[in-house]
Coordinates of C-alpha atoms in Angstrom, one line a residue:
M101 CA 11.9 21.4 -5.7
A102 CA 14.2 20.7 -9.0
L103 CA 13.3 23.2 -11.4
F104 CA 14.4 21.0 -13.9
T105 CA 14.9 17.2 -14.6
K106 CA 17.7 15.2 -16.1
E107 CA 16.3 14.5 -19.4
E108 CA 15.3 18.4 -19.5
A109 CA 19.4 19.5 -19.2
L110 CA 20.9 17.1 -21.5
N111 CA 18.2 18.2 -24.1
Y112 CA 19.0 21.6 -22.9
H113 CA 23.0 20.9 -24.0
S114 CA 22.2 18.9 -26.7
H115 CA 19.1 20.5 -28.9
G116 CA 19.9 21.6 -32.1
R117 CA 23.3 23.8 -32.0
K118 CA 25.4 21.1 -29.7
G119 CA 26.9 22.7 -26.3
K120 CA 25.9 26.5 -25.0
V121 CA 28.7 28.7 -27.1
E122 CA 29.5 29.3 -30.6
V123 CA 32.1 32.3 -32.7
V124 CA 30.5 34.8 -35.0
P125 CA 32.1 37.3 -37.0
V126 CA 31.3 40.8 -36.4
K127 CA 32.4 42.1 -39.6
P128 CA 30.6 41.6 -42.9
C129 CA 32.3 39.4 -45.5
K130 CA 29.2 39.6 -48.6
T131 CA 32.1 40.9 -50.6
Q132 CA 34.8 40.5 -52.6
K133 CA 36.4 43.9 -51.1
H134 CA 35.5 42.5 -47.5
L135 CA 37.3 39.4 -48.3
S136 CA 40.0 41.2 -49.6
M137 CA 40.1 42.8 -45.5
A138 CA 38.8 40.5 -43.5
Y139 CA 41.9 38.4 -44.8
S140 CA 44.4 38.8 -47.3
P141 CA 45.8 41.2 -48.4
G142 CA 43.8 43.7 -45.9
V143 CA 45.1 42.2 -42.9
A144 CA 48.1 42.8 -44.0
E145 CA 47.7 46.2 -42.4
A146 CA 46.7 45.6 -39.7
C147 CA 49.5 43.2 -39.1
K148 CA 52.3 45.9 -39.9
A149 CA 50.6 48.2 -37.6
I150 CA 50.3 45.9 -34.6
H151 CA 54.1 44.9 -35.7
E152 CA 55.5 48.7 -35.4
N153 CA 53.0 49.3 -32.3
P154 CA 52.2 45.7 -30.2
E155 CA 49.7 47.8 -28.1
L156 CA 47.1 48.1 -31.1
V157 CA 46.9 44.6 -31.2
Y158 CA 44.1 45.7 -28.7
E159 CA 42.4 48.4 -31.4
Y160 CA 42.3 45.9 -34.1
T161 CA 41.9 42.5 -33.1
G162 CA 39.2 41.2 -30.2
R163 CA 42.0 40.5 -27.8
G164 CA 40.8 43.4 -25.2
N165 CA 37.6 41.4 -25.2
L166 CA 38.6 38.5 -25.4
V167 CA 39.3 35.8 -21.6
A168 CA 40.5 32.5 -21.4
V169 CA 38.3 30.1 -19.1
V170 CA 41.5 27.9 -18.1
S171 CA 40.6 24.5 -16.1
N172 CA 41.8 21.2 -16.1
G173 CA 39.0 19.1 -14.5
T174 CA 40.3 18.9 -11.2
A175 CA 38.2 20.2 -8.3
V176 CA 35.2 20.9 -10.7
L177 CA 32.0 22.1 -8.4
G178 CA 29.8 19.1 -6.7
L179 CA 31.4 16.9 -8.8
G180 CA 35.4 16.4 -8.0
N181 CA 38.2 15.7 -10.1
I182 CA 36.7 14.7 -13.6
G183 CA 38.9 16.1 -15.9
P184 CA 39.6 18.6 -18.6
L185 CA 36.6 16.5 -21.0
A186 CA 33.7 16.1 -18.6
G187 CA 34.3 19.4 -17.1
K188 CA 33.9 21.2 -20.1
P189 CA 30.2 21.6 -20.5
V190 CA 31.1 24.1 -17.4
M191 CA 33.2 25.9 -18.5
E192 CA 31.6 26.8 -21.7
G193 CA 28.7 27.7 -18.9
K194 CA 30.8 29.8 -17.4
G195 CA 31.3 31.4 -21.0
V196 CA 27.7 31.9 -21.4
L197 CA 27.8 34.2 -18.4
F198 CA 30.8 36.2 -19.4
K199 CA 29.2 37.1 -22.3
V200 CA 24.9 37.7 -21.2
F201 CA 26.0 39.3 -17.4
G202 CA 29.4 41.2 -18.8
D203 CA 29.9 41.1 -22.5
V204 CA 33.1 39.6 -22.5
D205 CA 34.1 37.2 -25.1
V206 CA 35.5 33.6 -23.9
Y207 CA 37.0 30.5 -24.9
D208 CA 37.4 27.8 -23.0
I209 CA 40.5 25.6 -23.2
N210 CA 40.4 22.4 -21.5
L211 CA 43.8 21.0 -21.1
N212 CA 44.6 17.4 -20.0
V213 CA 47.3 18.0 -17.8
T214 CA 47.5 17.8 -14.5
D215 CA 51.6 18.6 -13.6
P216 CA 50.9 22.7 -11.9
D217 CA 54.6 24.2 -13.8
E218 CA 53.6 22.6 -17.1
L219 CA 49.5 24.1 -16.7
C220 CA 51.3 27.7 -16.5
A221 CA 53.3 27.0 -19.2
V222 CA 51.4 26.4 -21.7
T223 CA 48.6 29.2 -20.2
K224 CA 51.9 31.7 -20.5
A225 CA 51.8 30.4 -24.4
L226 CA 48.2 32.0 -25.1
E227 CA 48.9 35.4 -24.3
P228 CA 49.5 37.1 -27.3
T229 CA 45.6 35.3 -27.8
F230 CA 43.7 36.8 -24.7
G231 CA 42.8 40.0 -23.2
G232 CA 43.0 37.7 -19.4
I233 CA 42.7 34.4 -17.8
N234 CA 40.0 32.7 -15.5
L235 CA 41.6 29.8 -14.3
E236 CA 38.2 27.3 -13.2
D237 CA 38.1 24.5 -11.6
I238 CA 41.5 23.4 -10.2
K239 CA 42.6 21.9 -7.3
A240 CA 43.9 23.3 -4.6
P241 CA 46.9 23.3 -3.5
E242 CA 48.4 23.4 -6.9
C243 CA 46.0 26.7 -7.8
F244 CA 47.6 28.9 -5.5
Y245 CA 50.7 28.1 -7.1
I246 CA 50.1 28.7 -10.7
E247 CA 47.8 31.4 -10.2
E248 CA 50.9 33.6 -8.2
K249 CA 53.2 31.8 -10.7
L250 CA 51.1 33.1 -13.7
K251 CA 50.6 36.5 -12.5
K252 CA 54.2 36.9 -11.9
E253 CA 55.1 36.1 -15.5
M254 CA 52.3 37.3 -17.3
N255 CA 51.1 41.1 -18.2
I256 CA 47.8 40.5 -18.6
P257 CA 44.5 40.0 -15.8
V258 CA 45.3 36.2 -13.6
F259 CA 41.9 35.7 -11.7
H260 CA 42.0 32.5 -10.0
D261 CA 37.6 32.5 -9.3
D262 CA 37.2 29.8 -7.3
Q263 CA 39.2 31.7 -4.6
H264 CA 38.7 34.8 -5.1
G265 CA 34.8 35.1 -6.0
T266 CA 33.9 33.1 -3.2
A267 CA 35.9 36.7 -1.2
I268 CA 34.2 39.3 -2.6
V269 CA 30.9 38.2 -2.4
T270 CA 31.2 37.4 0.9
A271 CA 33.4 40.1 2.0
A272 CA 30.4 42.4 0.5
G273 CA 28.0 40.9 2.3
M274 CA 30.3 41.2 5.6
M275 CA 30.8 45.0 4.9
N276 CA 26.8 45.6 5.2
A277 CA 26.7 42.6 7.9
L278 CA 29.7 45.1 10.2
E279 CA 27.0 48.3 9.2
I280 CA 24.3 46.7 10.3
S281 CA 25.6 44.8 13.8
G282 CA 28.1 47.9 14.4
K283 CA 30.9 45.3 15.4
D284 CA 34.2 45.9 14.5
P285 CA 36.7 43.4 12.6
A286 CA 39.5 44.3 14.3
Q287 CA 37.6 42.6 17.4
M288 CA 35.4 40.0 15.7
R289 CA 36.2 36.5 16.1
V290 CA 36.1 34.6 12.9
V291 CA 35.6 30.7 12.3
I292 CA 36.3 28.7 9.5
S293 CA 34.9 25.4 8.1
G294 CA 37.4 24.6 5.1
A295 CA 40.3 25.3 4.8
G296 CA 40.9 25.2 0.6
A297 CA 40.9 27.5 -2.5
A298 CA 38.0 30.1 -1.7
A299 CA 38.3 29.6 2.1
I300 CA 41.8 30.3 2.5
A301 CA 41.3 33.8 -0.4
C302 CA 37.9 34.9 1.9
T303 CA 40.1 35.0 4.9
N304 CA 43.2 37.1 3.4
L305 CA 40.3 39.4 2.1
Y306 CA 38.7 39.6 5.1
R307 CA 42.5 40.3 6.9
N308 CA 42.9 42.8 4.1
M309 CA 39.4 44.5 6.1
G310 CA 40.5 44.2 9.0
V311 CA 40.1 41.3 11.3
K312 CA 42.8 40.1 13.4
F313 CA 44.7 37.0 12.4
E314 CA 44.4 35.9 16.1
N315 CA 41.5 35.9 16.1
I316 CA 40.6 33.7 13.3
A317 CA 39.6 29.8 13.7
M318 CA 40.2 27.9 10.4
F319 CA 39.0 24.0 10.1
D320 CA 39.5 21.2 7.6
S321 CA 38.4 17.7 7.6
R322 CA 41.0 17.0 9.8
G323 CA 39.6 19.6 12.6
H324 CA 41.5 22.6 13.5
I325 CA 44.6 24.2 12.1
N326 CA 47.0 24.2 14.7
K327 CA 50.7 24.5 15.2
S328 CA 50.9 21.1 16.6
R329 CA 49.9 19.0 13.3
T330 CA 52.2 17.9 10.4
D331 CA 49.8 17.1 8.0
L332 CA 49.3 20.5 6.7
N333 CA 50.5 22.0 3.6
E334 CA 52.4 25.8 3.4
F335 CA 49.0 27.3 2.3
K336 CA 47.3 25.7 5.7
Q337 CA 50.3 26.2 7.7
Q338 CA 49.8 30.1 7.4
Y339 CA 46.4 29.8 9.6
A340 CA 47.8 27.3 11.8
T341 CA 47.8 28.9 15.2
D342 CA 48.7 28.4 18.7
K343 CA 45.6 27.7 20.4
A344 CA 44.1 25.0 19.7
Y345 CA 40.1 24.5 19.4
G346 CA 38.8 20.6 20.3
S347 CA 36.0 21.0 18.0
L348 CA 34.2 23.1 15.7
A349 CA 31.7 23.3 18.4
E350 CA 34.2 24.7 20.5
A351 CA 35.3 27.8 18.6
M352 CA 32.0 28.4 17.4
V353 CA 31.6 29.7 21.2
G354 CA 30.8 33.6 21.3
A355 CA 32.2 33.5 17.3
D356 CA 31.0 36.7 15.7
C357 CA 31.1 35.7 11.9
F358 CA 31.2 32.1 11.1
L359 CA 31.8 31.1 6.7
G360 CA 31.4 27.4 5.7
L361 CA 32.8 25.9 2.5
S362 CA 32.3 22.2 3.7
K363 CA 30.3 20.4 3.9
A364 CA 26.0 19.8 4.9
G365 CA 25.5 20.0 8.1
V366 CA 28.5 20.8 10.1
V367 CA 27.1 23.0 11.9
S368 CA 24.0 22.8 15.1
K369 CA 21.5 25.0 16.0
E370 CA 23.3 24.9 19.4
M371 CA 25.9 25.8 17.5
V372 CA 24.8 28.8 16.1
K373 CA 23.1 29.7 19.7
S374 CA 26.3 29.9 21.2
M375 CA 28.2 32.2 19.0
S376 CA 28.2 36.1 20.0
D377 CA 25.1 38.2 21.4
N378 CA 25.0 40.4 18.6
C379 CA 23.6 39.4 15.3
P380 CA 26.4 37.1 14.1
I381 CA 27.2 36.5 11.0
I382 CA 27.0 32.9 9.1
F383 CA 27.6 32.5 4.9
A384 CA 27.3 28.8 5.0
C385 CA 28.2 28.3 1.6
A386 CA 28.4 24.5 1.1
N387 CA 26.3 23.8 -2.0
P388 CA 24.2 22.7 -2.9
D389 CA 23.1 22.2 0.8
P390 CA 24.3 24.2 3.0
E391 CA 26.5 23.2 6.7
I392 CA 23.0 24.4 8.4
T393 CA 20.0 25.9 6.6
Y394 CA 18.8 29.0 6.8
D395 CA 15.5 28.3 8.7
D396 CA 17.6 26.1 10.7
A397 CA 19.9 29.1 11.5
K398 CA 17.3 32.0 12.1
Q399 CA 15.6 29.3 14.4
A400 CA 18.2 29.4 16.4
R401 CA 19.5 33.1 16.2
P402 CA 16.4 35.5 14.8
D403 CA 18.6 38.1 14.8
C404 CA 21.2 36.4 13.2
I405 CA 22.8 38.2 9.0
M406 CA 22.9 34.7 7.7
G407 CA 23.5 34.1 3.9
T408 CA 23.8 30.5 1.6
G409 CA 24.9 29.4 -1.9
R410 CA 21.4 29.3 -2.9
S411 CA 18.7 31.2 -5.1
D412 CA 15.7 30.2 -2.8
F413 CA 17.0 32.2 0.1
P414 CA 18.0 35.6 0.6
N415 CA 22.0 36.5 0.3
Q416 CA 22.8 34.3 -2.0
V417 CA 26.8 34.2 -2.1
N418 CA 27.4 34.3 -6.1
N419 CA 30.0 34.1 -7.9
V420 CA 28.6 35.9 -11.0
L421 CA 27.7 39.0 -9.1
G422 CA 32.1 39.5 -9.7
F423 CA 33.3 37.5 -11.8
P424 CA 31.8 39.1 -15.5
F425 CA 32.6 42.9 -14.0
I426 CA 35.4 42.6 -12.5
F427 CA 36.8 41.2 -15.5
R428 CA 34.6 44.1 -17.5
G429 CA 36.6 47.0 -15.7
A430 CA 40.0 45.1 -15.7
L431 CA 39.8 44.8 -20.1
D432 CA 38.8 48.1 -20.3
C433 CA 40.9 50.1 -19.4
G434 CA 43.6 47.6 -20.3
A435 CA 44.8 46.1 -16.8
T436 CA 48.2 43.7 -16.3
A437 CA 46.7 42.5 -13.0
I438 CA 44.1 42.4 -11.3
T439 CA 44.7 43.5 -7.8
E440 CA 43.9 43.1 -3.3
G441 CA 42.6 46.6 -4.3
M442 CA 40.7 46.1 -7.7
K443 CA 38.6 43.5 -5.3
L444 CA 38.2 45.3 -2.5
A445 CA 36.5 48.0 -4.7
A446 CA 34.2 45.2 -6.6
A447 CA 33.0 44.0 -3.3
Q448 CA 32.7 47.6 -2.0
A449 CA 30.9 48.7 -4.8
L450 CA 28.6 45.5 -4.5
A451 CA 28.2 46.7 -0.7
D452 CA 27.3 49.9 -1.7
L453 CA 24.5 48.7 -4.5
A454 CA 22.9 46.5 -1.6
K455 CA 21.6 49.4 0.0
T456 CA 19.8 51.1 -2.5
E457 CA 16.3 49.5 -3.0
A458 CA 16.1 46.7 -5.9
P459 CA 14.6 47.8 -9.3
K460 CA 10.8 46.3 -9.7
Y461 CA 12.3 43.7 -12.0
V462 CA 14.6 41.9 -9.7
C463 CA 12.0 41.8 -6.9
E464 CA 9.4 40.6 -9.6
A465 CA 12.2 37.9 -10.4
F466 CA 12.5 36.8 -6.9
G467 CA 8.2 36.9 -6.6
V468 CA 8.8 39.4 -3.6
D469 CA 7.4 43.3 -3.2
K470 CA 10.6 44.4 -2.2
L471 CA 14.0 44.2 -1.7
E472 CA 15.8 46.6 1.3
F473 CA 18.6 46.8 3.3
G474 CA 18.7 44.7 5.8
P475 CA 19.7 41.4 7.6
D476 CA 18.3 39.8 4.4
Y477 CA 19.4 42.1 2.2
V478 CA 23.4 42.6 2.1
I479 CA 23.9 40.9 -1.2
P480 CA 22.9 42.2 -4.3
K481 CA 20.5 40.0 -6.1
A482 CA 22.3 38.7 -9.8
L483 CA 19.9 39.4 -11.7
D484 CA 20.3 43.6 -11.0
L485 CA 21.6 44.9 -14.7
R486 CA 23.4 48.0 -12.2
L487 CA 26.2 45.8 -11.5
I488 CA 28.0 46.3 -14.3
E489 CA 28.1 49.7 -14.1
Y490 CA 28.8 49.6 -9.9
V491 CA 31.5 46.6 -9.7
S492 CA 33.2 47.7 -13.5
V493 CA 33.7 51.0 -13.1
A494 CA 34.9 50.7 -9.2
V495 CA 37.2 47.6 -10.7
A496 CA 38.7 50.7 -13.3
K497 CA 38.6 53.0 -11.0
A498 CA 40.9 50.8 -8.3
A499 CA 43.2 49.7 -11.5
M500 CA 44.5 53.3 -11.9
E501 CA 44.9 54.7 -8.6
E502 CA 46.9 51.3 -8.3
G503 CA 49.4 52.2 -11.3
V504 CA 48.0 48.7 -13.2
A505 CA 45.6 50.1 -16.0
R506 CA 46.9 51.0 -18.9
K507 CA 44.4 53.8 -20.2
K508 CA 43.0 56.5 -18.5
L509 CA 39.0 56.5 -18.5
D510 CA 36.4 59.5 -18.0
L511 CA 34.4 57.4 -15.0
D512 CA 31.6 59.2 -15.6
E513 CA 31.7 58.3 -19.4
Y514 CA 32.8 55.1 -19.3
K515 CA 29.8 54.5 -16.8
A516 CA 26.9 56.1 -19.4
S517 CA 28.4 53.4 -21.7
L518 CA 28.0 50.0 -19.6
G519 CA 24.3 50.2 -19.9
K520 CA 24.2 51.1 -23.1
R521 CA 26.8 48.1 -24.4
I522 CA 24.9 45.6 -22.3
A523 CA 21.6 46.3 -24.0
E524 CA 23.5 46.4 -27.4
S525 CA 25.1 43.1 -26.6
G526 CA 21.7 41.9 -24.5
K527 CA 20.2 42.3 -28.4
R528 CA 22.5 40.5 -29.8
V529 CA 22.6 37.6 -28.0
S530 CA 18.7 37.4 -28.0
A531 CA 18.9 37.4 -31.4
F532 CA 21.2 34.3 -32.2
V533 CA 19.3 32.0 -28.9
E534 CA 16.4 32.6 -30.5
T535 CA 17.2 31.4 -33.7
Y536 CA 18.7 28.3 -32.3
H537 CA 16.0 28.0 -29.4
L538 CA 13.3 25.0 -30.9
G539 CA 11.5 24.8 -27.7
I540 CA 13.8 24.2 -25.5

């Protein structure tokens, strides 16, 4: 059942101040002295200090808490190639989530650029302004090339959330599903429907968790990806196998895990019934309708561990569990990159959080009496305020261990500061929202 009408959604975006975000000053500007320090001549002192020591840019400007959400609108979720102008509401929305969940400031950068090298050049030129780059809604296969090139050429974190966000959240769910089922990742067979950015990133991360290449069967819209095919780009070719499956149904027989990042209805009850005997793992993430519904999967195999992209069923695969807190941790330790180790640390932190009983306010928000670790709770809920403490600390710790952090944080002090930070940010955001609420 829809939570809103078309008119309500459009009214939400247009009522009062247009759009969803605004820029506000965080220093006073009420007197001549304030004005002279904010701009001329006082601002020169900050400029000279940074010119002498570039690292002081993090002390005297907001760069250390500022992320660019960069998109060309070529692969907007559920809408396709609608371009940068039509994609702007999504990027503004991403900024809202960054701020509300992680107290990360965002400028959305919507580029009328489709050439990958040109997009890289524009984004790289933005580096002095930002502490991190979140690539968003850029189509495959260009998105792989763009991210890899920018990671090599930039000295700040670059993260394509469409790829790695889903990978991190499903990896967290898989970690817990493996614990519940007793499965060994090195022995499990994984079937993947979809071969785009998210599917390949998920598969890469699963391999880092121990899943073997020879136990992976990946399908795109034309069928199984194997070495007999001549229509594969370089990114799909890395998952081309010697063995060829004639159909998704054939590959599903005996499979331990199914990951869906394709379209609704491609998996039947019979296919789920044919999966491995012990607690098959299913992440059907097509939106808004999954590859198989939660109810159908559970009817076919009551013992399955099932997640979807929907909030109205257990184990929602929601990227907001990751990106605000990953960037929070990366920014706070001055990370120069987001590494595979940092991604796995984020996944493990999410898995650990799901093993704790959810607070009462989370249960009330989702209309349940209790949320406890088990088949229907292997992924935490997005409204759990402890996420920032679990994930951001884990990411910062991994960054320091892997040598990509500019700062050394006391993790106990850092953890204690995060709850206070998000509470204070929430008060400021609420004050602005109430100002412009206007009955929406």
